[in-house]
Coordinates of C-alpha atoms in Angstrom, one line a residue:
Chain A
Q583 CA 125.4 216.7 252.9
S584 CA 122.0 216.2 255.3
V585 CA 121.7 218.7 258.5
L586 CA 120.8 216.2 260.7
T587 CA 123.7 213.2 260.9
Q588 CA 122.4 209.3 260.8
P589 CA 125.3 206.5 260.7
P590 CA 124.4 205.2 257.4
S591 CA 124.5 201.7 258.6
A592 CA 123.5 199.8 261.9
S593 CA 123.5 195.8 262.3
G594 CA 122.2 193.0 264.3
T595 CA 120.8 189.6 264.9
P596 CA 117.8 188.6 265.6
G597 CA 116.7 189.5 269.5
Q598 CA 119.3 192.1 269.7
R599 CA 118.6 195.5 270.6
V600 CA 120.0 198.5 268.3
T601 CA 119.9 202.0 268.3
I602 CA 120.7 204.9 266.1
S603 CA 121.3 207.9 266.2
C604 CA 120.6 211.1 265.3
S605 CA 122.6 214.2 265.7
G606 CA 121.5 218.2 264.9
S607 CA 122.0 221.2 266.3
S608 CA 120.3 223.8 268.3
S609 CA 118.1 225.0 265.6
N610 CA 116.4 221.6 265.2
I611 CA 116.5 219.0 267.5
G612 CA 117.7 221.4 270.1
S613 CA 114.6 223.5 269.8
N614 CA 112.1 221.3 268.4
P615 CA 110.1 217.2 268.5
V616 CA 112.0 214.3 265.7
N617 CA 110.2 212.1 264.6
W618 CA 111.8 208.5 263.1
Y619 CA 110.4 206.9 260.2
Q620 CA 110.8 203.4 258.4
Q621 CA 110.7 203.0 255.1
L622 CA 110.6 198.9 253.8
P623 CA 112.0 198.8 250.1
G624 CA 110.1 199.6 247.2
T625 CA 107.4 201.8 249.7
A626 CA 106.5 204.7 251.3
P627 CA 107.9 205.9 254.6
K628 CA 105.8 205.5 258.0
L629 CA 105.8 207.7 260.8
L630 CA 107.5 205.1 264.0
I631 CA 107.8 207.7 266.8
H632 CA 106.2 211.3 266.9
N633 CA 107.1 214.2 268.6
N634 CA 110.4 212.5 269.7
N635 CA 108.9 209.3 271.4
Q636 CA 105.6 208.7 271.1
R637 CA 103.9 205.8 269.5
P638 CA 101.7 206.2 267.1
S639 CA 98.8 203.2 267.4
G640 CA 99.9 200.1 265.7
V641 CA 103.9 200.7 266.0
P642 CA 105.1 197.9 268.1
D643 CA 106.4 199.0 271.9
R644 CA 109.5 197.6 270.5
F645 CA 110.5 200.3 269.3
S646 CA 111.1 203.6 271.0
G647 CA 112.7 207.1 270.9
S648 CA 114.2 209.3 273.1
K649 CA 115.9 213.0 272.8
S650 CA 118.3 214.8 274.8
G651 CA 119.8 218.3 274.2
T652 CA 120.7 218.1 269.8
S653 CA 120.6 214.6 269.9
A654 CA 117.7 212.0 269.3
S655 CA 118.2 208.0 269.4
L656 CA 116.0 205.3 268.4
A657 CA 116.4 202.0 270.0
I658 CA 114.2 198.8 268.2
S659 CA 114.5 195.8 270.7
G660 CA 114.4 191.9 270.0
L661 CA 115.2 192.8 266.4
Q662 CA 113.5 191.2 264.0
S663 CA 114.5 190.2 260.1
E664 CA 110.7 192.0 259.3
D665 CA 112.8 195.4 260.4
E666 CA 115.4 195.3 258.1
A667 CA 115.0 198.6 256.1
D668 CA 115.9 202.4 256.3
Y669 CA 115.1 204.4 259.2
Y670 CA 115.1 208.4 259.0
C671 CA 114.6 210.8 261.6
A672 CA 113.1 214.5 260.9
A673 CA 112.7 217.3 263.0
W674 CA 111.7 221.3 261.9
D675 CA 114.4 223.8 261.8
G676 CA 114.2 227.4 262.7
S677 CA 115.0 228.4 259.4
L678 CA 111.3 227.6 258.6
N679 CA 112.6 224.6 256.9
G680 CA 112.2 221.1 257.4
V681 CA 115.1 218.3 257.5
F682 CA 115.7 214.9 257.3
G683 CA 118.4 212.6 258.4
G684 CA 120.6 210.8 255.8
G685 CA 119.3 207.8 256.7
T686 CA 120.3 204.6 258.4
K687 CA 120.2 201.2 256.8
L688 CA 119.4 198.7 259.4
T689 CA 120.4 194.9 258.7
V690 CA 119.0 191.9 260.5
L691 CA 122.4 189.1 260.1
Chain B
E346 CA 90.4 204.6 256.1
V347 CA 92.6 207.7 255.1
Q348 CA 94.5 208.1 251.9
L349 CA 96.4 210.0 249.6
L350 CA 96.2 209.3 246.5
E351 CA 99.3 211.2 244.3
S352 CA 99.4 212.0 240.4
G353 CA 100.6 214.2 237.9
G354 CA 104.2 212.4 237.4
G355 CA 105.7 212.1 234.2
L356 CA 108.8 212.9 232.1
V357 CA 109.3 217.0 231.6
Q358 CA 112.1 218.9 229.9
P359 CA 114.2 220.7 232.0
G360 CA 112.8 224.5 232.3
G361 CA 109.3 223.1 232.1
S362 CA 106.5 222.8 234.5
L363 CA 104.5 220.1 236.3
R364 CA 101.5 219.9 238.6
L365 CA 101.6 217.7 241.6
S366 CA 98.1 216.4 243.2
C367 CA 97.0 214.5 246.5
A368 CA 94.1 213.5 246.3
A369 CA 92.7 212.8 250.5
S370 CA 89.9 210.8 252.2
G371 CA 89.2 209.4 255.1
F372 CA 89.4 212.1 257.5
T373 CA 88.9 216.4 257.9
F374 CA 91.5 217.6 255.3
S375 CA 91.3 221.1 256.6
S376 CA 92.3 220.2 260.2
Y377 CA 95.3 219.0 259.1
A378 CA 98.9 220.2 257.9
M379 CA 100.2 218.6 254.7
S380 CA 103.7 218.6 253.2
W381 CA 105.7 217.2 250.2
V382 CA 108.6 215.3 250.7
R383 CA 110.7 213.6 247.5
Q384 CA 113.2 211.0 247.4
A385 CA 115.5 211.1 244.5
P386 CA 116.5 207.5 242.8
G387 CA 118.5 205.6 245.3
K388 CA 119.3 208.4 247.9
G389 CA 117.6 209.1 251.2
L390 CA 114.3 211.6 251.9
E391 CA 114.0 215.5 251.1
W392 CA 111.3 217.2 252.7
V393 CA 110.1 220.0 249.9
S394 CA 107.3 222.3 251.3
A395 CA 104.4 222.1 253.9
I396 CA 101.6 224.7 254.0
S397 CA 98.8 224.2 257.4
G398 CA 95.4 223.5 256.8
S399 CA 93.9 227.0 256.4
G400 CA 97.2 227.3 253.6
G401 CA 97.3 230.4 255.2
S402 CA 101.5 228.9 256.3
T403 CA 103.4 227.5 254.0
Y404 CA 107.0 226.6 253.7
F405 CA 109.4 225.4 250.9
A406 CA 112.7 223.9 251.1
D407 CA 115.5 226.1 249.8
S408 CA 116.0 224.2 246.8
A409 CA 112.1 224.7 246.0
K410 CA 111.8 228.5 246.9
G411 CA 111.2 230.4 243.9
R412 CA 110.5 227.6 241.9
F413 CA 107.6 225.3 243.4
T414 CA 104.4 226.8 245.2
I415 CA 102.6 224.8 247.3
S416 CA 98.6 225.0 247.9
R417 CA 95.3 223.2 248.5
D418 CA 91.8 223.3 247.9
N419 CA 89.6 222.2 251.3
S420 CA 86.6 222.0 249.2
K421 CA 88.3 219.5 246.8
N422 CA 90.0 218.1 249.8
T423 CA 93.3 218.0 247.4
L424 CA 96.7 219.0 247.8
Y425 CA 98.6 220.9 245.4
L426 CA 102.3 221.2 244.1
Q427 CA 103.1 223.7 241.1
M428 CA 107.1 222.6 239.6
N429 CA 108.4 225.5 237.6
S430 CA 111.6 225.6 236.1
L431 CA 112.2 222.5 236.6
R432 CA 115.9 220.9 236.8
A433 CA 117.9 217.5 236.4
D434 CA 118.2 217.5 240.6
D435 CA 114.7 217.5 240.4
T436 CA 113.9 214.1 239.6
A437 CA 112.8 211.9 242.3
V438 CA 109.6 210.6 243.4
Y439 CA 107.3 212.6 245.0
Y440 CA 104.9 212.1 248.4
C441 CA 102.4 214.3 249.9
A442 CA 102.0 213.4 253.7
K443 CA 98.8 214.1 256.1
G444 CA 100.7 216.2 259.0
L445 CA 99.5 215.5 262.6
A446 CA 98.0 219.3 263.4
V447 CA 96.7 222.1 261.5
A448 CA 99.8 223.9 262.1
G449 CA 102.4 224.2 258.7
T450 CA 105.3 223.3 260.4
V451 CA 105.7 219.9 259.2
I452 CA 107.7 217.1 258.2
G453 CA 105.9 214.2 256.8
G454 CA 103.5 212.8 258.9
D455 CA 101.4 209.7 260.2
Y456 CA 99.9 208.4 256.4
W457 CA 101.5 209.0 253.2
G458 CA 101.1 208.2 249.8
Q459 CA 102.4 206.2 247.5
G460 CA 104.7 208.8 245.4
T461 CA 104.1 209.9 242.4
L462 CA 107.7 209.9 239.6
V463 CA 108.6 213.0 238.3
T464 CA 111.5 212.5 235.7
V465 CA 113.4 216.1 234.4
S466 CA 115.3 215.2 231.5
S467 CA 115.6 215.7 228.2

């Protein structure tokens, strides 16, 4: 049972907009920034979003992040086949632990 | 170009020890916190430990407290994870990651290594 709660799966067709939610608590998302990671099959995770809504250089602007209260969301617009991957949210927790969501498997139909 | 190269994984018996290393290059190592994140086969990501840029602050997941030690040698641009009293549920790919700042409160970061597999089995 992960501290941050994500839906196990999500799907969309090419060109669609998909959102993935991440629910936490006041001790983690409610008081610390959220990162989002993309993990393609067989590869290391890649940072997509940091500090709630900041994209590292090289990440397409189709990816965006937001946070409200104790929840965060990752939105992917103009869905592409290469976006098929696992997505994880992460945040620091007041218990001095880092915590990840359980991951969401995105399928492009 | 930032590069992180983990080593030290392998097969170990329950109760045994391993030391993982992560050799870093392409950035000012001492200016950034580093962390270890693991992924059990077929499972999600789990944060294990983090260390500040100076090495003065360290943090551990409850699953690692008392068994794992994180350290760094800024003169050698290398991060370490000493793992003792290993259990079957420590079996995972272990990734090192470069944090985005010097403070140690990091979960992953902007660059990751390719991972090293640790298998705990008799």
